[in-house]
mmCIF file of C-alpha atoms in Angstrom:
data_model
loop_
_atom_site.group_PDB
_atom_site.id
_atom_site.type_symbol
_atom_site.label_atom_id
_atom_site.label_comp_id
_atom_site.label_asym_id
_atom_site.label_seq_id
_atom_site.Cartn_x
_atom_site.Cartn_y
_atom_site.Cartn_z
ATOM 1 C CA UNK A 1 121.893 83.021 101.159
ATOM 2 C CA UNK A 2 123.296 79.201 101.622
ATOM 3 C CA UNK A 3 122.799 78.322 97.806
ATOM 4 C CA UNK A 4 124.741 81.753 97.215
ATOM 5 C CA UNK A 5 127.721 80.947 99.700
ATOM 6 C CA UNK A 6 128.014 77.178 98.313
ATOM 7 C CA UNK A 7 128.418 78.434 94.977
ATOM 8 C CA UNK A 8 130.944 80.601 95.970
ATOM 9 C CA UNK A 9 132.717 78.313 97.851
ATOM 10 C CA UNK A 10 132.879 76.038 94.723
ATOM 11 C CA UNK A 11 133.950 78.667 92.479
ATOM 12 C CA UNK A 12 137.035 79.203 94.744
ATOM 13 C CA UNK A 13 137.418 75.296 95.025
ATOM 14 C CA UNK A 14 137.847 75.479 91.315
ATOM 15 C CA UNK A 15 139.853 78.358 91.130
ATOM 16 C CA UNK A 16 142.391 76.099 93.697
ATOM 17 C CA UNK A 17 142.144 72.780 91.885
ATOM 18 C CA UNK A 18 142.758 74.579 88.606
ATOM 19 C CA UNK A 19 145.608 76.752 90.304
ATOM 20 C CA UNK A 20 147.335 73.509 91.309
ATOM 21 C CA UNK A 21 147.281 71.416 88.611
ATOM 22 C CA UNK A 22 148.931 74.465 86.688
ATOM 23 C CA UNK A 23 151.839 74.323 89.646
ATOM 24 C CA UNK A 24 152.001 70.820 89.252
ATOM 25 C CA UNK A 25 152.901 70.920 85.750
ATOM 26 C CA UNK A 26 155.256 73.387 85.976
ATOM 27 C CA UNK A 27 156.493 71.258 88.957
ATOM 28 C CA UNK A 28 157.181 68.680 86.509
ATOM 29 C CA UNK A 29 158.448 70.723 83.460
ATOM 30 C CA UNK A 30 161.132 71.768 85.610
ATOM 31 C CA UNK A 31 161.727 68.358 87.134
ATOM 32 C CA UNK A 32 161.612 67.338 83.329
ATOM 33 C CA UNK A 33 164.393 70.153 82.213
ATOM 34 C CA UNK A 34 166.558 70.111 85.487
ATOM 35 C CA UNK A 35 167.997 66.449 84.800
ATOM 36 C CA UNK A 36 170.143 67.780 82.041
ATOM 37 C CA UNK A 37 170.806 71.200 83.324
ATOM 38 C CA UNK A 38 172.799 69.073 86.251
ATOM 39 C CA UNK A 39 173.972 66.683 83.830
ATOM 40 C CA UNK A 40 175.580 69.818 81.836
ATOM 41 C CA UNK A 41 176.792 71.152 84.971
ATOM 42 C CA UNK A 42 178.421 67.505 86.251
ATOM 43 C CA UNK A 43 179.445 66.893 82.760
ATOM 44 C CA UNK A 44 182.820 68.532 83.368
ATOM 45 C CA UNK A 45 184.061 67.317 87.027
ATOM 46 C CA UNK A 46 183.029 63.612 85.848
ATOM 47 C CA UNK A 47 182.836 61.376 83.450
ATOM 48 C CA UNK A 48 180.554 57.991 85.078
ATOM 49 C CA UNK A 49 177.153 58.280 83.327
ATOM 50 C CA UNK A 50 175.874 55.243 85.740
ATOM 51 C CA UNK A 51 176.704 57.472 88.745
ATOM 52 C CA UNK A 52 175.008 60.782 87.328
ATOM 53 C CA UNK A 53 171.971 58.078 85.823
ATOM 54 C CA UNK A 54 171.178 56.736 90.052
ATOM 55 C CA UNK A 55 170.832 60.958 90.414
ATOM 56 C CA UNK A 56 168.501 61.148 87.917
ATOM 57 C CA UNK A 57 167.077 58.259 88.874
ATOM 58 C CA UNK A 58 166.872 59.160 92.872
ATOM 59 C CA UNK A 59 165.374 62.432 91.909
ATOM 60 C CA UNK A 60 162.900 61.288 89.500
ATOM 61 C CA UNK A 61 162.023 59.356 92.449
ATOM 62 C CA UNK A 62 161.438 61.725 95.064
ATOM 63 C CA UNK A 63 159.611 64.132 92.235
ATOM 64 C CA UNK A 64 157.148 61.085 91.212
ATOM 65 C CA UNK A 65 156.448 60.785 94.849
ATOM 66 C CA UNK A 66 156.276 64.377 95.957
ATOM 67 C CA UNK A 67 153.841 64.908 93.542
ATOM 68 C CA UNK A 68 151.999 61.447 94.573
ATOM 69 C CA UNK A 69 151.550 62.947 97.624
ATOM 70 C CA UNK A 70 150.488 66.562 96.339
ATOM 71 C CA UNK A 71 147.596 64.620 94.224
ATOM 72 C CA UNK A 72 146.636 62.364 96.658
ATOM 73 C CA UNK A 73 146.174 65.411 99.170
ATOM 74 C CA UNK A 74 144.189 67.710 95.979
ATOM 75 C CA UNK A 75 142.137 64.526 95.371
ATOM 76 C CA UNK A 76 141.226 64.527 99.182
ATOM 77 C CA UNK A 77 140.564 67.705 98.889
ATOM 78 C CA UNK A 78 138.754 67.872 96.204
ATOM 79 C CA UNK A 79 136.439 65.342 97.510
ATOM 80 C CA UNK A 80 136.096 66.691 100.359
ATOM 81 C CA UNK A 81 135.090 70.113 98.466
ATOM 82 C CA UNK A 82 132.767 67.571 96.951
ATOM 83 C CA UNK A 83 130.988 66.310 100.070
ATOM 84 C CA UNK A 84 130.787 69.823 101.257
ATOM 85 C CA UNK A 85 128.967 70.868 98.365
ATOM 86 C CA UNK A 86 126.848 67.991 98.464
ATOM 87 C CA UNK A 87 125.535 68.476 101.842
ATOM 88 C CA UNK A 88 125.402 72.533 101.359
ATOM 89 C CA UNK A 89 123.255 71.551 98.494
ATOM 90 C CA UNK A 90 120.862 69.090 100.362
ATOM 91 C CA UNK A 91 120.426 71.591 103.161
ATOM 92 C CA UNK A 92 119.715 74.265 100.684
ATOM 93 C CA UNK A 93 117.281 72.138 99.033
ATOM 94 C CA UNK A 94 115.849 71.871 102.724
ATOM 95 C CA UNK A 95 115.483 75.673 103.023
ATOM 96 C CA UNK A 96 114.224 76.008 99.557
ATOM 97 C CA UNK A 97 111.400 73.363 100.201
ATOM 98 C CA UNK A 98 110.770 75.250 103.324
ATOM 99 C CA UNK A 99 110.402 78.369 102.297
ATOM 100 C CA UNK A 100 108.718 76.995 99.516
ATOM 101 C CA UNK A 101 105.958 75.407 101.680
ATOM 102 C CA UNK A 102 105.841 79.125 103.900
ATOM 103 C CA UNK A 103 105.082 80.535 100.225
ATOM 104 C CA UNK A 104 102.886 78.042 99.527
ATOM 105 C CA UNK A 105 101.401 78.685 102.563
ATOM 106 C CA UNK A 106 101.515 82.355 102.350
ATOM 107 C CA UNK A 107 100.177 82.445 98.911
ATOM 108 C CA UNK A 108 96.884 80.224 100.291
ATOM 109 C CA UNK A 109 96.200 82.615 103.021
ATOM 110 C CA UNK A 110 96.324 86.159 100.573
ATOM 111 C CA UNK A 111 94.269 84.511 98.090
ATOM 112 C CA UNK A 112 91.088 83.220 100.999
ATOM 113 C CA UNK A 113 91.851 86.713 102.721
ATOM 114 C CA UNK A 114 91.453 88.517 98.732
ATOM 115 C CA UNK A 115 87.846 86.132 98.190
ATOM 116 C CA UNK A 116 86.829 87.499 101.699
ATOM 117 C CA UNK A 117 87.854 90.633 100.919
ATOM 118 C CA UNK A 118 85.659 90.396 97.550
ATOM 119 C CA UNK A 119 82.640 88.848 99.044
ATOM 120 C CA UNK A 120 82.261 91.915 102.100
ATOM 121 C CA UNK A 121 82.666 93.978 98.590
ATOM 122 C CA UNK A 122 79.839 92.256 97.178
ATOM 123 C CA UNK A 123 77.747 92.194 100.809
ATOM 124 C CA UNK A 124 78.891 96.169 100.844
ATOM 125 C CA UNK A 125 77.568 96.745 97.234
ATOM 126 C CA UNK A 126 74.451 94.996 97.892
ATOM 127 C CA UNK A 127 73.880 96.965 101.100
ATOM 128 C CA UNK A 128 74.218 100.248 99.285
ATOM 129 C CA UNK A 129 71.892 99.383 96.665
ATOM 130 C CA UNK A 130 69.306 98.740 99.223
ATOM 131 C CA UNK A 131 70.304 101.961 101.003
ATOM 132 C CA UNK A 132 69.736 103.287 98.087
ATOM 133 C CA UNK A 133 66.619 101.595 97.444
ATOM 134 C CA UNK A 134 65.500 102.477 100.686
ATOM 135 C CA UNK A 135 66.035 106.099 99.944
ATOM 136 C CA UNK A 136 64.071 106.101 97.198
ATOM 137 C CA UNK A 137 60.824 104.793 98.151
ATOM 138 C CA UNK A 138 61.337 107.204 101.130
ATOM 139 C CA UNK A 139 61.217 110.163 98.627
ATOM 140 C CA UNK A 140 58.337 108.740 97.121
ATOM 141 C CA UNK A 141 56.286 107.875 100.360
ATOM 142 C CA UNK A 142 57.235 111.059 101.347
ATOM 143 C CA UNK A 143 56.336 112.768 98.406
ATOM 144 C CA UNK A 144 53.033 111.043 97.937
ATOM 145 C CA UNK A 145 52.402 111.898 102.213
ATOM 146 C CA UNK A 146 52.887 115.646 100.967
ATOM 147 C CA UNK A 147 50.566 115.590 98.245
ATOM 148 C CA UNK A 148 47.672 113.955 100.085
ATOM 149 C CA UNK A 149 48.073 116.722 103.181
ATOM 150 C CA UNK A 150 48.046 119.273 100.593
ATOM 151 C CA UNK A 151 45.021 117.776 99.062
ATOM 152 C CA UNK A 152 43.454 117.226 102.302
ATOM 153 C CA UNK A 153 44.570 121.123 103.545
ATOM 154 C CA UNK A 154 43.147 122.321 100.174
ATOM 155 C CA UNK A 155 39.996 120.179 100.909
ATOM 156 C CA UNK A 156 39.811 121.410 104.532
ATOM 157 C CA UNK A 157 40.213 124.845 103.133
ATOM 158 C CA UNK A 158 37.458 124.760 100.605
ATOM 159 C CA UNK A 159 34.841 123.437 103.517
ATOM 160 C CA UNK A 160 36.009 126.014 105.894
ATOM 161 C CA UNK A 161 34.757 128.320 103.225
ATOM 162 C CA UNK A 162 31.416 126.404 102.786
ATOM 163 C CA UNK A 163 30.632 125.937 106.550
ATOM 164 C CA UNK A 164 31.403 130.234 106.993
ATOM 165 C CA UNK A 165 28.723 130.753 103.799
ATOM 166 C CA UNK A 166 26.337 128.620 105.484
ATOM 167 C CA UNK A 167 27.055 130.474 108.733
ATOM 168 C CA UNK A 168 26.888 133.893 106.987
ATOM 169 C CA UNK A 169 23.274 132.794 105.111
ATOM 170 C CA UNK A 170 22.040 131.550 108.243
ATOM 171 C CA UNK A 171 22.688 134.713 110.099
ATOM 172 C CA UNK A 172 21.315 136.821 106.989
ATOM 173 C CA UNK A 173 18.150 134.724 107.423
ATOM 174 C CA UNK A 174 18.092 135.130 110.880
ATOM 175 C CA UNK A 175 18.609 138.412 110.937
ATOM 176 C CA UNK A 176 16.152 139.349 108.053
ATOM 177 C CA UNK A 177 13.437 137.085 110.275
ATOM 178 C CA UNK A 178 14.042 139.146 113.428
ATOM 179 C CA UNK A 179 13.503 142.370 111.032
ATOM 180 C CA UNK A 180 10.057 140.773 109.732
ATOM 181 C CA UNK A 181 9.038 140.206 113.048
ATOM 182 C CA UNK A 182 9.667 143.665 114.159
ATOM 183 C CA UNK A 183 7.771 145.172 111.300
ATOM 184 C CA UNK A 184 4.994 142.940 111.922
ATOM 185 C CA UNK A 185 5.211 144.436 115.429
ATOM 186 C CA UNK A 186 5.491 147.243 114.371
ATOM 187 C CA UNK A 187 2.414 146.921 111.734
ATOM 188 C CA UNK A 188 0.126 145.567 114.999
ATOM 189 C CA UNK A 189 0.623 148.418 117.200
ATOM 190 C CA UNK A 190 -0.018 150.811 114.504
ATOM 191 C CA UNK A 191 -3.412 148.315 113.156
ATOM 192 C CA UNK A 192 -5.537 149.057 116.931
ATOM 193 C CA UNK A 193 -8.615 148.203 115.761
ATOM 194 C CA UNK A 194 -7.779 144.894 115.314
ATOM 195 C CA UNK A 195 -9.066 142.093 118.024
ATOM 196 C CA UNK A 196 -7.209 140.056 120.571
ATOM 197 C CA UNK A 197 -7.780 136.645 119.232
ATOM 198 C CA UNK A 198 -6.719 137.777 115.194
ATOM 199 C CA UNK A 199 -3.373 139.038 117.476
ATOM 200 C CA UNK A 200 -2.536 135.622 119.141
ATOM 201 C CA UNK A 201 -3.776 134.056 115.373
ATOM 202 C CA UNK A 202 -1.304 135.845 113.752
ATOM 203 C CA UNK A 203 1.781 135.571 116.491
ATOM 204 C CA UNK A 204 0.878 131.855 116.266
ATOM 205 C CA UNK A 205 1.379 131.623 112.155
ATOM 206 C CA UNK A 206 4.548 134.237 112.900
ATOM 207 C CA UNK A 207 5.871 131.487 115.272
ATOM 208 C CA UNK A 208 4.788 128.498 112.871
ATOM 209 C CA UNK A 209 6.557 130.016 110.327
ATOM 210 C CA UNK A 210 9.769 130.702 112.762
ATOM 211 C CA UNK A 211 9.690 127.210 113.405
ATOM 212 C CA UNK A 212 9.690 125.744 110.104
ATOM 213 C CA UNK A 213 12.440 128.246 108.881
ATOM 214 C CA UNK A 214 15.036 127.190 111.557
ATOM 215 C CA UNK A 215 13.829 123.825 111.222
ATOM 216 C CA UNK A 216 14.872 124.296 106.954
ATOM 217 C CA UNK A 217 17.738 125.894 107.838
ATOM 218 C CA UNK A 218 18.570 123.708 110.323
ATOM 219 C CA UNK A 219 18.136 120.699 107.348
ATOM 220 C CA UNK A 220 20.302 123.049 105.199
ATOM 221 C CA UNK A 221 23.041 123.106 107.466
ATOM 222 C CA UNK A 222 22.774 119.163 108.339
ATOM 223 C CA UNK A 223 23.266 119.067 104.173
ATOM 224 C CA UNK A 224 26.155 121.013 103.507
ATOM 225 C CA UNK A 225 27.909 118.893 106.187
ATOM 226 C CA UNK A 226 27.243 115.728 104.858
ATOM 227 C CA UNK A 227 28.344 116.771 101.281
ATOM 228 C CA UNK A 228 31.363 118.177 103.382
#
């Protein structure tokens, strides 16, 4: 706004000097033509050219001085327009530098806060990623948990089914034992003639034989498990 208002002020400055120079002139044209317009004018009243030459003279005089005194007073002024100028340019320059440095200054502090701002971008891209990362080996761990519980519940499933066949044949075993025994009960009452000691003999093999089928079954079962 200062270097704006100087320059104006020196553009009317100018406009002044050069508006009274041009009055000045025409000051002294007139001066120049007015000698001999009075000379015309005096010509007729009287005749002493010496008298009408100390006019002239006189007034030439008091013209060279008036306008002495107008240039010495546009010179002052002019140099004091001058000195104005000067020191409306030096504290311009002052504000310009200043503002300069605040620019400067201003400039420095958008360009560290634009690399900060770039660097959390690159921290913020990086983080994502290994969100993202993250999210995937999730899928997969998860994925992979899911497929070993369904291979362990179809495992789980297909022993269930063993260990109820092995319950199922030992109970048919069982049961068709407990029917052989009650034929072969059956078969002794019927078979009188027969003697106490071939009874007990023969309840004794019965038993033996009981015995070593549970204890074959009982191996059976112990079998299946372990291949379970």
């Amino acid at each position: 706004m200062n270097r704006k208002q100087s320059l104006l002020i020196a553009g009317f400055l100018a406009a002044l000097l050069t508006t009274g120079v041009v009055t000045v002139s025409s000051f002294v044209a007139n001066a120049a033509n007015q000698p001999a317009a009075v000379a015309n004018a005096s010509a007729a009243p009287t005749a002493d050219p010496t008298a009408q030459s100390d006019v002239d003279a006189a007034y030439l005089a008091e013209v060279q001085t008036t306008l002495a005194a107008r240039e010495a007073a546009l010179a002052a002024q002019l140099q004091t327009s001058k000195q104005a100028l000067t020191d409306l340019d030096a504290q311009a320059q002052a504000q310009i530098a200043a503002i300069q440095s605040e620019v400067d200054a201003a400039v420095a502090v958008a360009q560290e806060r634009a690399a900060t701002l770039a660097a959390q971008q690159q921290e913020l891209a990086a983080l994502q990623q290994a969100i993202e990362q993250d999210g995937l080996a999730f899928q997969q761990e998860l994925a992979a948990l899911q497929a070993a519980d369904a291979q362990l519940t179809e495992q789980l499933t297909a022993a269930t089914a063993q260990l109820q066949a092995a319950y199922s044949e030992i109970a048919a075993r069982q049961q068709a034992q407990v029917d052989a025994a009650a034929n072969n009960s059956q078969s002794s009452n019927q078979g009188g003639g027969w003697n106490d000691d071939d009874h007990e003999e023969h309840e004794d093999d019965h038993e033996d034989r009981e015995d070593h089928d549970k204890q074959k079954e009982h191996e059976d079962e112990h079998e299946e498990h372990d291949d379970d």
